[in-house]
mmCIF file of C-alpha atoms in Angstrom:
data_model
loop_
_atom_site.group_PDB
_atom_site.id
_atom_site.type_symbol
_atom_site.label_atom_id
_atom_site.label_comp_id
_atom_site.label_asym_id
_atom_site.label_seq_id
_atom_site.Cartn_x
_atom_site.Cartn_y
_atom_site.Cartn_z
ATOM 1 C CA MET A 181 -46.742 45.062 -20.304
ATOM 2 C CA SER A 182 -44.788 47.172 -17.844
ATOM 3 C CA THR A 183 -41.098 48.014 -18.155
ATOM 4 C CA ALA A 184 -40.325 46.065 -14.957
ATOM 5 C CA ALA A 185 -41.960 42.905 -16.331
ATOM 6 C CA VAL A 186 -39.946 43.164 -19.550
ATOM 7 C CA ALA A 187 -36.746 43.610 -17.549
ATOM 8 C CA ASP A 188 -37.533 40.480 -15.475
ATOM 9 C CA LYS A 189 -37.778 38.374 -18.655
ATOM 10 C CA ARG A 190 -34.431 39.481 -20.019
ATOM 11 C CA PRO A 191 -31.574 36.961 -19.591
ATOM 12 C CA SER A 192 -29.057 37.857 -16.919
ATOM 13 C CA THR A 193 -25.906 39.452 -18.286
ATOM 14 C CA LEU A 194 -23.924 38.669 -15.108
ATOM 15 C CA ARG A 195 -23.465 35.030 -16.061
ATOM 16 C CA GLY A 196 -21.655 34.072 -19.237
ATOM 17 C CA ALA A 197 -22.194 31.056 -21.437
ATOM 18 C CA SER A 198 -21.218 27.710 -19.961
ATOM 19 C CA LEU A 199 -20.903 24.161 -21.184
ATOM 20 C CA PRO A 200 -23.605 21.678 -20.121
ATOM 21 C CA SER A 201 -22.864 19.231 -17.310
ATOM 22 C CA TRP A 202 -22.630 16.311 -19.733
ATOM 23 C CA SER A 203 -19.979 17.975 -21.888
ATOM 24 C CA PRO A 204 -16.943 16.244 -20.233
ATOM 25 C CA TRP A 205 -18.488 12.839 -20.966
ATOM 26 C CA ALA A 206 -19.190 13.813 -24.567
ATOM 27 C CA ILE A 207 -15.645 15.136 -25.005
ATOM 28 C CA ALA A 208 -14.248 11.936 -23.466
ATOM 29 C CA ALA A 209 -16.323 9.760 -25.790
ATOM 30 C CA GLY A 210 -15.216 11.797 -28.781
ATOM 31 C CA SER A 211 -11.574 11.609 -27.668
ATOM 32 C CA ILE A 212 -11.784 7.818 -27.443
ATOM 33 C CA ALA A 213 -13.314 7.629 -30.908
ATOM 34 C CA VAL A 214 -10.588 9.888 -32.324
ATOM 35 C CA ALA A 215 -7.873 7.838 -30.594
ATOM 36 C CA ILE A 216 -9.277 4.607 -32.033
ATOM 37 C CA GLY A 217 -9.372 6.160 -35.477
ATOM 38 C CA ILE A 218 -5.796 7.470 -35.241
ATOM 39 C CA GLY A 219 -4.534 4.195 -33.795
ATOM 40 C CA THR A 220 -6.212 2.142 -36.492
ATOM 41 C CA ALA A 221 -4.976 4.396 -39.271
ATOM 42 C CA ALA A 222 -1.427 4.422 -37.904
ATOM 43 C CA GLY A 223 -1.399 0.661 -37.294
ATOM 44 C CA LEU A 224 -1.020 0.946 -33.511
ATOM 45 C CA HIS A 225 -2.090 -2.296 -31.858
ATOM 46 C CA SER A 226 -1.342 -1.370 -28.239
ATOM 47 C CA HIS A 227 -4.267 -0.194 -26.145
ATOM 48 C CA VAL A 228 -1.819 1.790 -24.033
ATOM 49 C CA GLN A 229 -0.906 3.916 -27.049
ATOM 50 C CA TRP A 230 -4.598 4.422 -27.815
ATOM 51 C CA GLY A 231 -5.162 5.525 -24.221
ATOM 52 C CA VAL A 232 -2.308 8.058 -24.349
ATOM 53 C CA ILE A 233 -3.674 9.504 -27.601
ATOM 54 C CA ALA A 234 -7.182 9.701 -26.099
ATOM 55 C CA ALA A 235 -5.831 11.494 -22.997
ATOM 56 C CA ILE A 236 -3.980 14.077 -25.105
ATOM 57 C CA VAL A 237 -6.993 14.658 -27.350
ATOM 58 C CA PHE A 238 -9.276 14.948 -24.301
ATOM 59 C CA VAL A 239 -7.124 17.638 -22.664
ATOM 60 C CA LEU A 240 -6.689 19.630 -25.893
ATOM 61 C CA ALA A 241 -10.365 19.351 -26.856
ATOM 62 C CA THR A 242 -11.474 20.388 -23.370
ATOM 63 C CA TYR A 243 -9.374 23.520 -23.510
ATOM 64 C CA GLY A 244 -10.355 24.396 -27.075
ATOM 65 C CA ILE A 245 -14.111 23.977 -26.577
ATOM 66 C CA ALA A 246 -14.146 25.669 -23.156
ATOM 67 C CA ALA A 247 -12.060 28.612 -24.418
ATOM 68 C CA ARG A 248 -14.431 29.144 -27.332
ATOM 69 C CA VAL A 249 -17.647 28.916 -25.272
ATOM 70 C CA GLU A 250 -16.688 30.038 -21.757
ATOM 71 C CA GLY A 251 -13.523 32.051 -22.241
ATOM 72 C CA ARG A 252 -9.876 31.391 -21.501
ATOM 73 C CA ARG A 253 -10.173 31.862 -17.750
ATOM 74 C CA GLN A 254 -12.777 29.139 -17.337
ATOM 75 C CA ALA A 255 -10.924 27.015 -19.890
ATOM 76 C CA LYS A 256 -7.837 27.007 -17.648
ATOM 77 C CA ASP A 257 -9.977 25.726 -14.772
ATOM 78 C CA ARG A 258 -11.450 22.982 -16.957
ATOM 79 C CA ILE A 259 -8.056 21.912 -18.291
ATOM 80 C CA ALA A 260 -6.771 21.620 -14.701
ATOM 81 C CA THR A 261 -9.752 19.404 -13.870
ATOM 82 C CA ALA A 262 -9.127 17.358 -17.016
ATOM 83 C CA LEU A 263 -5.470 16.839 -16.052
ATOM 84 C CA VAL A 264 -6.531 15.631 -12.602
ATOM 85 C CA TRP A 265 -8.925 13.095 -14.157
ATOM 86 C CA VAL A 266 -6.266 11.918 -16.604
ATOM 87 C CA ALA A 267 -3.754 11.472 -13.770
ATOM 88 C CA PHE A 268 -6.368 9.566 -11.771
ATOM 89 C CA LEU A 269 -7.068 7.196 -14.660
ATOM 90 C CA LEU A 270 -3.348 6.699 -15.307
ATOM 91 C CA ALA A 271 -2.989 5.601 -11.679
ATOM 92 C CA VAL A 272 -6.126 3.426 -11.501
ATOM 93 C CA ILE A 273 -5.945 1.602 -14.837
ATOM 94 C CA PRO A 274 -2.650 -0.235 -14.118
ATOM 95 C CA LEU A 275 -3.930 -1.179 -10.662
ATOM 96 C CA VAL A 276 -7.216 -2.515 -12.003
ATOM 97 C CA SER A 277 -5.356 -4.329 -14.779
ATOM 98 C CA LEU A 278 -2.991 -5.931 -12.270
ATOM 99 C CA VAL A 279 -5.817 -7.116 -10.031
ATOM 100 C CA TRP A 280 -7.826 -8.374 -13.009
ATOM 101 C CA VAL A 281 -4.931 -10.387 -14.483
ATOM 102 C CA THR A 282 -4.041 -11.808 -11.044
ATOM 103 C CA VAL A 283 -7.617 -12.881 -10.375
ATOM 104 C CA GLN A 284 -8.045 -14.281 -13.880
ATOM 105 C CA ARG A 285 -4.913 -16.431 -13.663
ATOM 106 C CA GLY A 286 -4.924 -17.139 -9.951
ATOM 107 C CA VAL A 287 -8.344 -18.752 -9.690
ATOM 108 C CA LYS A 288 -7.269 -21.694 -11.853
ATOM 109 C CA VAL A 289 -5.812 -23.677 -8.942
ATOM 110 C CA LEU A 290 -6.946 -21.630 -5.932
ATOM 111 C CA ASP A 291 -9.203 -23.847 -3.838
ATOM 112 C CA ILE A 292 -9.400 -25.373 -0.374
ATOM 113 C CA TYR A 293 -6.914 -28.103 -1.269
ATOM 114 C CA PHE A 294 -4.400 -25.523 -2.464
ATOM 115 C CA LEU A 295 -4.745 -23.537 0.770
ATOM 116 C CA THR A 296 -4.488 -26.528 3.114
ATOM 117 C CA HIS A 297 -1.600 -28.537 1.624
ATOM 118 C CA SER A 298 2.107 -27.986 1.178
ATOM 119 C CA MET A 299 4.350 -28.876 -1.736
ATOM 120 C CA GLY A 300 5.666 -31.877 0.198
ATOM 121 C CA VAL A 301 6.984 -34.440 -2.259
ATOM 122 C CA VAL A 302 5.302 -32.750 -5.250
ATOM 123 C CA ALA A 303 7.837 -31.613 -7.831
ATOM 124 C CA ASP A 304 7.538 -28.169 -9.372
ATOM 125 C CA SER A 305 6.817 -29.758 -12.741
ATOM 126 C CA GLN A 306 3.893 -31.773 -11.352
ATOM 127 C CA PRO A 307 0.343 -30.532 -10.729
ATOM 128 C CA GLY A 308 -1.012 -30.391 -7.202
ATOM 129 C CA GLY A 309 0.595 -29.118 -4.059
ATOM 130 C CA GLY A 310 -0.373 -26.022 -2.119
ATOM 131 C CA ILE A 311 0.733 -23.027 -0.083
ATOM 132 C CA TYR A 312 -0.207 -23.991 3.467
ATOM 133 C CA HIS A 313 3.457 -24.092 4.518
ATOM 134 C CA ALA A 314 4.049 -20.679 2.910
ATOM 135 C CA ILE A 315 1.002 -19.118 4.584
ATOM 136 C CA LEU A 316 2.083 -20.508 7.958
ATOM 137 C CA GLY A 317 5.628 -19.209 7.498
ATOM 138 C CA SER A 318 4.453 -15.750 6.421
ATOM 139 C CA LEU A 319 2.044 -15.430 9.353
ATOM 140 C CA GLU A 320 4.720 -16.426 11.855
ATOM 141 C CA GLN A 321 7.453 -14.247 10.365
ATOM 142 C CA VAL A 322 5.249 -11.176 9.933
ATOM 143 C CA GLY A 323 3.689 -11.729 13.369
ATOM 144 C CA LEU A 324 7.070 -11.893 15.111
ATOM 145 C CA ALA A 325 8.259 -8.854 13.164
ATOM 146 C CA THR A 326 5.161 -6.961 14.324
ATOM 147 C CA LEU A 327 5.752 -7.949 17.961
ATOM 148 C CA ILE A 328 9.279 -6.533 17.670
ATOM 149 C CA GLY A 329 8.827 -3.553 15.373
ATOM 150 C CA ALA A 330 5.457 -2.118 16.438
ATOM 151 C CA PRO A 331 6.238 -1.466 20.156
ATOM 152 C CA ILE A 332 9.682 -0.050 19.345
ATOM 153 C CA GLY A 333 8.241 2.177 16.636
ATOM 154 C CA VAL A 334 5.393 3.468 18.836
ATOM 155 C CA LEU A 335 7.696 4.153 21.797
ATOM 156 C CA THR A 336 10.189 5.928 19.549
ATOM 157 C CA ALA A 337 7.425 8.140 18.183
ATOM 158 C CA VAL A 338 6.229 8.911 21.725
ATOM 159 C CA TYR A 339 9.766 9.960 22.662
ATOM 160 C CA LEU A 340 10.142 12.205 19.601
ATOM 161 C CA VAL A 341 6.788 13.963 20.112
ATOM 162 C CA GLU A 342 6.505 14.130 23.897
ATOM 163 C CA TYR A 343 10.095 14.184 25.158
ATOM 164 C CA GLY A 344 12.433 14.640 22.201
ATOM 165 C CA ARG A 345 14.569 17.768 22.476
ATOM 166 C CA GLY A 346 18.124 18.527 21.486
ATOM 167 C CA ARG A 347 20.695 16.588 19.510
ATOM 168 C CA LEU A 348 19.502 13.089 20.411
ATOM 169 C CA ALA A 349 16.016 13.733 19.033
ATOM 170 C CA LYS A 350 17.479 15.217 15.840
ATOM 171 C CA ALA A 351 19.766 12.211 15.437
ATOM 172 C CA VAL A 352 16.877 9.771 15.930
ATOM 173 C CA THR A 353 14.750 11.678 13.403
ATOM 174 C CA PHE A 354 17.598 11.638 10.898
ATOM 175 C CA PHE A 355 18.169 7.901 11.198
ATOM 176 C CA VAL A 356 14.426 7.194 10.974
ATOM 177 C CA ASP A 357 14.362 9.156 7.708
ATOM 178 C CA VAL A 358 17.342 7.178 6.440
ATOM 179 C CA MET A 359 15.792 3.837 7.436
ATOM 180 C CA THR A 360 12.543 4.745 5.689
ATOM 181 C CA GLY A 361 14.283 4.545 2.324
ATOM 182 C CA ILE A 362 16.614 1.643 3.085
ATOM 183 C CA PRO A 363 16.418 -1.193 0.521
ATOM 184 C CA SER A 364 15.087 -4.442 1.907
ATOM 185 C CA ILE A 365 18.173 -6.320 0.728
ATOM 186 C CA VAL A 366 20.334 -4.162 3.034
ATOM 187 C CA ALA A 367 18.287 -5.185 6.066
ATOM 188 C CA GLY A 368 18.636 -8.804 5.000
ATOM 189 C CA LEU A 369 22.404 -8.480 4.573
ATOM 190 C CA PHE A 370 22.717 -6.910 8.031
ATOM 191 C CA ILE A 371 20.991 -9.852 9.718
ATOM 192 C CA LEU A 372 22.884 -12.277 7.471
ATOM 193 C CA SER A 373 26.209 -10.827 8.642
ATOM 194 C CA LEU A 374 25.179 -11.459 12.255
ATOM 195 C CA MET A 375 24.189 -15.024 11.367
ATOM 196 C CA LEU A 376 27.590 -15.623 9.763
ATOM 197 C CA ILE A 377 29.378 -14.227 12.809
ATOM 198 C CA PHE A 378 27.511 -16.599 15.134
ATOM 199 C CA GLU A 379 27.567 -19.449 12.566
ATOM 200 C CA MET A 380 23.787 -19.810 12.455
ATOM 201 C CA GLN A 381 21.733 -21.641 9.850
ATOM 202 C CA PRO A 382 18.708 -20.108 8.048
ATOM 203 C CA PHE A 383 15.567 -19.969 10.188
ATOM 204 C CA GLY A 384 12.301 -18.062 10.198
ATOM 205 C CA PHE A 385 13.044 -15.686 13.071
ATOM 206 C CA ALA A 386 16.006 -14.258 11.159
ATOM 207 C CA GLY A 387 13.600 -13.116 8.473
ATOM 208 C CA SER A 388 11.388 -11.583 11.176
ATOM 209 C CA LEU A 389 14.314 -9.497 12.415
ATOM 210 C CA ALA A 390 14.951 -8.115 8.942
ATOM 211 C CA LEU A 391 11.257 -7.400 8.433
ATOM 212 C CA ALA A 392 11.121 -5.635 11.819
ATOM 213 C CA ILE A 393 13.933 -3.328 10.673
ATOM 214 C CA LEU A 394 11.882 -2.415 7.610
ATOM 215 C CA MET A 395 8.721 -1.996 9.663
ATOM 216 C CA MET A 396 9.980 0.269 12.440
ATOM 217 C CA PRO A 397 10.499 3.518 10.471
ATOM 218 C CA VAL A 398 7.030 3.224 8.918
ATOM 219 C CA VAL A 399 5.464 2.821 12.355
ATOM 220 C CA VAL A 400 7.530 5.691 13.776
ATOM 221 C CA ARG A 401 6.509 8.093 11.021
ATOM 222 C CA SER A 402 2.794 7.229 11.074
ATOM 223 C CA THR A 403 2.576 7.242 14.885
ATOM 224 C CA GLU A 404 4.475 10.516 15.106
ATOM 225 C CA GLU A 405 2.018 12.228 12.792
ATOM 226 C CA MET A 406 -0.949 10.845 14.726
ATOM 227 C CA LEU A 407 0.439 12.029 18.068
ATOM 228 C CA LYS A 408 0.994 15.520 16.662
ATOM 229 C CA LEU A 409 -2.706 15.698 15.784
ATOM 230 C CA VAL A 410 -3.730 15.320 19.449
ATOM 231 C CA PRO A 411 -4.701 18.824 20.695
ATOM 232 C CA ASN A 412 -2.313 20.278 23.274
ATOM 233 C CA GLU A 413 -5.337 21.398 25.296
ATOM 234 C CA LEU A 414 -5.974 17.768 26.249
ATOM 235 C CA ARG A 415 -2.427 17.417 27.561
ATOM 236 C CA GLU A 416 -2.596 20.721 29.408
ATOM 237 C CA ALA A 417 -5.950 19.861 30.998
ATOM 238 C CA SER A 418 -4.600 16.551 32.270
ATOM 239 C CA LEU A 419 -1.391 18.115 33.589
ATOM 240 C CA ALA A 420 -3.382 20.906 35.271
ATOM 241 C CA LEU A 421 -5.218 18.258 37.307
ATOM 242 C CA GLY A 422 -1.895 17.046 38.657
ATOM 243 C CA VAL A 423 -1.672 13.926 36.502
ATOM 244 C CA PRO A 424 1.957 12.918 35.773
ATOM 245 C CA LYS A 425 3.147 13.260 32.200
ATOM 246 C CA TRP A 426 3.658 9.522 31.686
ATOM 247 C CA ARG A 427 0.111 8.874 32.828
ATOM 248 C CA THR A 428 -1.206 11.656 30.585
ATOM 249 C CA ILE A 429 0.473 9.994 27.611
ATOM 250 C CA LEU A 430 -0.856 6.575 28.583
ATOM 251 C CA LYS A 431 -4.428 7.590 29.430
ATOM 252 C CA VAL A 432 -5.072 10.612 27.197
ATOM 253 C CA VAL A 433 -2.670 10.932 24.265
ATOM 254 C CA LEU A 434 -2.422 7.311 23.155
ATOM 255 C CA PRO A 435 -6.160 6.491 23.424
ATOM 256 C CA THR A 436 -7.009 9.633 21.429
ATOM 257 C CA SER A 437 -4.680 8.635 18.583
ATOM 258 C CA LEU A 438 -5.197 4.875 18.849
ATOM 259 C CA GLY A 439 -7.131 4.623 15.580
ATOM 260 C CA GLY A 440 -4.394 6.319 13.555
ATOM 261 C CA ILE A 441 -1.640 4.360 15.284
ATOM 262 C CA THR A 442 -3.389 1.066 14.544
ATOM 263 C CA THR A 443 -3.849 2.095 10.920
ATOM 264 C CA GLY A 444 -0.141 2.877 10.629
ATOM 265 C CA VAL A 445 0.810 -0.480 12.118
ATOM 266 C CA MET A 446 -1.518 -2.315 9.725
ATOM 267 C CA LEU A 447 -0.087 -0.474 6.739
ATOM 268 C CA ALA A 448 3.425 -1.315 7.926
ATOM 269 C CA ILE A 449 2.439 -4.980 8.147
ATOM 270 C CA ALA A 450 1.083 -4.809 4.610
ATOM 271 C CA ARG A 451 4.351 -3.222 3.497
ATOM 272 C CA ILE A 452 6.566 -6.012 4.856
ATOM 273 C CA ALA A 453 4.226 -8.888 3.962
ATOM 274 C CA GLY A 454 5.370 -8.847 0.330
ATOM 275 C CA GLU A 455 9.131 -8.560 0.897
ATOM 276 C CA THR A 456 11.124 -11.277 -0.839
ATOM 277 C CA ALA A 457 14.814 -10.308 -0.685
ATOM 278 C CA PRO A 458 15.426 -10.635 3.093
ATOM 279 C CA VAL A 459 13.374 -13.834 3.248
ATOM 280 C CA LEU A 460 15.357 -15.313 0.373
ATOM 281 C CA LEU A 461 18.632 -14.603 2.187
ATOM 282 C CA LEU A 462 17.652 -15.564 5.721
ATOM 283 C CA VAL A 463 14.765 -18.051 5.621
ATOM 284 C CA PHE A 464 15.920 -19.968 2.549
ATOM 285 C CA GLY A 465 12.581 -21.672 1.813
ATOM 286 C CA ASN A 466 11.216 -25.101 2.650
ATOM 287 C CA ARG A 467 8.886 -27.386 0.692
ATOM 288 C CA PHE A 468 7.602 -29.007 3.875
ATOM 289 C CA ILE A 469 5.630 -27.609 6.804
ATOM 290 C CA ASN A 470 7.839 -26.097 9.513
ATOM 291 C CA ALA A 471 5.808 -24.546 12.323
ATOM 292 C CA ASN A 472 8.893 -23.600 14.381
ATOM 293 C CA PRO A 473 10.292 -20.237 13.271
ATOM 294 C CA PHE A 474 13.301 -20.583 15.592
ATOM 295 C CA GLU A 475 14.724 -23.706 13.976
ATOM 296 C CA GLY A 476 15.216 -24.733 10.370
ATOM 297 C CA ALA A 477 14.358 -23.141 7.057
ATOM 298 C CA GLN A 478 10.817 -21.919 6.469
ATOM 299 C CA ALA A 479 8.693 -20.917 3.519
ATOM 300 C CA SER A 480 6.818 -17.665 2.957
ATOM 301 C CA LEU A 481 4.343 -16.450 0.358
ATOM 302 C CA PRO A 482 6.665 -13.977 -1.441
ATOM 303 C CA LEU A 483 9.466 -16.549 -1.528
ATOM 304 C CA TYR A 484 7.054 -19.255 -2.735
ATOM 305 C CA ILE A 485 5.895 -17.003 -5.577
ATOM 306 C CA TYR A 486 9.481 -16.267 -6.586
ATOM 307 C CA GLN A 487 10.513 -19.915 -6.529
ATOM 308 C CA GLN A 488 7.477 -21.135 -8.454
ATOM 309 C CA TYR A 489 7.832 -18.440 -11.095
ATOM 310 C CA SER A 490 11.565 -19.190 -11.438
ATOM 311 C CA ASN A 491 10.694 -22.806 -12.265
ATOM 312 C CA SER A 492 7.750 -21.987 -14.539
ATOM 313 C CA ALA A 493 9.646 -22.074 -17.849
ATOM 314 C CA GLY A 494 7.587 -24.501 -19.910
ATOM 315 C CA ASN A 495 5.804 -25.569 -16.727
ATOM 316 C CA ASN A 496 2.157 -24.543 -16.493
ATOM 317 C CA SER A 497 1.647 -26.094 -13.055
ATOM 318 C CA ALA A 498 4.297 -23.935 -11.373
ATOM 319 C CA PHE A 499 3.080 -20.907 -13.319
ATOM 320 C CA ASP A 500 -0.502 -21.387 -12.075
ATOM 321 C CA ARG A 501 0.672 -21.919 -8.496
ATOM 322 C CA ALA A 502 2.676 -18.677 -8.642
ATOM 323 C CA TRP A 503 -0.379 -16.707 -9.766
ATOM 324 C CA ALA A 504 -2.622 -18.355 -7.175
ATOM 325 C CA ALA A 505 -0.138 -17.518 -4.409
ATOM 326 C CA SER A 506 0.036 -13.936 -5.723
ATOM 327 C CA LEU A 507 -3.741 -13.679 -5.513
ATOM 328 C CA THR A 508 -3.638 -14.977 -1.941
ATOM 329 C CA LEU A 509 -0.999 -12.413 -0.984
ATOM 330 C CA ILE A 510 -2.995 -9.567 -2.558
ATOM 331 C CA ALA A 511 -6.101 -10.718 -0.690
ATOM 332 C CA PHE A 512 -4.096 -10.779 2.562
ATOM 333 C CA VAL A 513 -2.837 -7.216 2.047
ATOM 334 C CA MET A 514 -6.310 -6.040 1.014
ATOM 335 C CA ILE A 515 -7.849 -7.521 4.162
ATOM 336 C CA LEU A 516 -5.234 -5.756 6.291
ATOM 337 C CA ASN A 517 -6.034 -2.426 4.656
ATOM 338 C CA LEU A 518 -9.768 -2.932 5.165
ATOM 339 C CA VAL A 519 -9.176 -3.830 8.822
ATOM 340 C CA ALA A 520 -7.024 -0.715 9.231
ATOM 341 C CA ARG A 521 -9.738 1.501 7.755
ATOM 342 C CA GLY A 522 -12.377 -0.126 9.946
ATOM 343 C CA ILE A 523 -10.320 0.370 13.115
ATOM 344 C CA ALA A 524 -9.526 3.964 12.167
ATOM 345 C CA ARG A 525 -13.226 4.723 11.688
ATOM 346 C CA TRP A 526 -14.189 2.850 14.868
ATOM 347 C CA LYS A 527 -11.589 4.577 17.050
ATOM 348 C CA ALA A 528 -11.890 8.019 15.468
ATOM 349 C CA PRO A 529 -12.553 10.720 18.079
ATOM 350 C CA ARG A 530 -16.206 11.714 18.168
#
């Protein structure tokens, strides 16, 4: 056999030892087994504590095994990857647990009757009743808030990106940042003070005004970022053809970023759909169906959930209705997010 053939059969010295692809799964399985053993021996009955122990053991074992086999440099890379996976699981597990518990408890009374009837003359301690009045109130209040907040937010973002210069633009940006973190109860108190000045009674549109205040900064921020992503070459090409700036914005800039703008509006709607504090102050709640948001108290899904849960002490019927309404609200928000993703993909520039 020639020297060249012998050299070809020698293992390459340029590549060090490495762990097999299935090693993270084996380390994870071993970490879970160790955590169960430690938890059982220590008398820990909480699965959360077992999970924390398993995460710590997984990270330490990953570093120790990788450092011994692959070296410390590769071990640092693996421990970074392990920390990312642990953080991901810490974020996903509570979400999955929340959805699972809501579905498990909400399906007990969730049916067509529950969705198409109001509480009416049904007492909180009695079985029956539904959330039709709450769904109707939420749709009207959120819809009116969207009609008010979305155009104002989009136009404000257009001003900041396309026209905003100087002190006024800086002031608007500052107040948008402040409004982004404003508590919902503050928006409700602001509208409530106006209602007290004009001696007005609770009605659905008042809640819409408070929700619009909470919605506008979200729309401004999302729309502003989408408009900044539009290439300046498109604006310059349109202006070079003699097209006025307002028409360039209307025909070029906005259509290009329409998918992102729509996504931002949908996410803002999902954000305000679950607000309870301003609705509790301004809408006041109603057990009967009120289809007029401009007169009389109205119900809404977040307020219905709060009221039913407040009266659920020793009352299984109210407790089940609260969980069923929560499941309906989660489904509503989930549908909005799916619609937003679909529109963003549909309107994405090719």
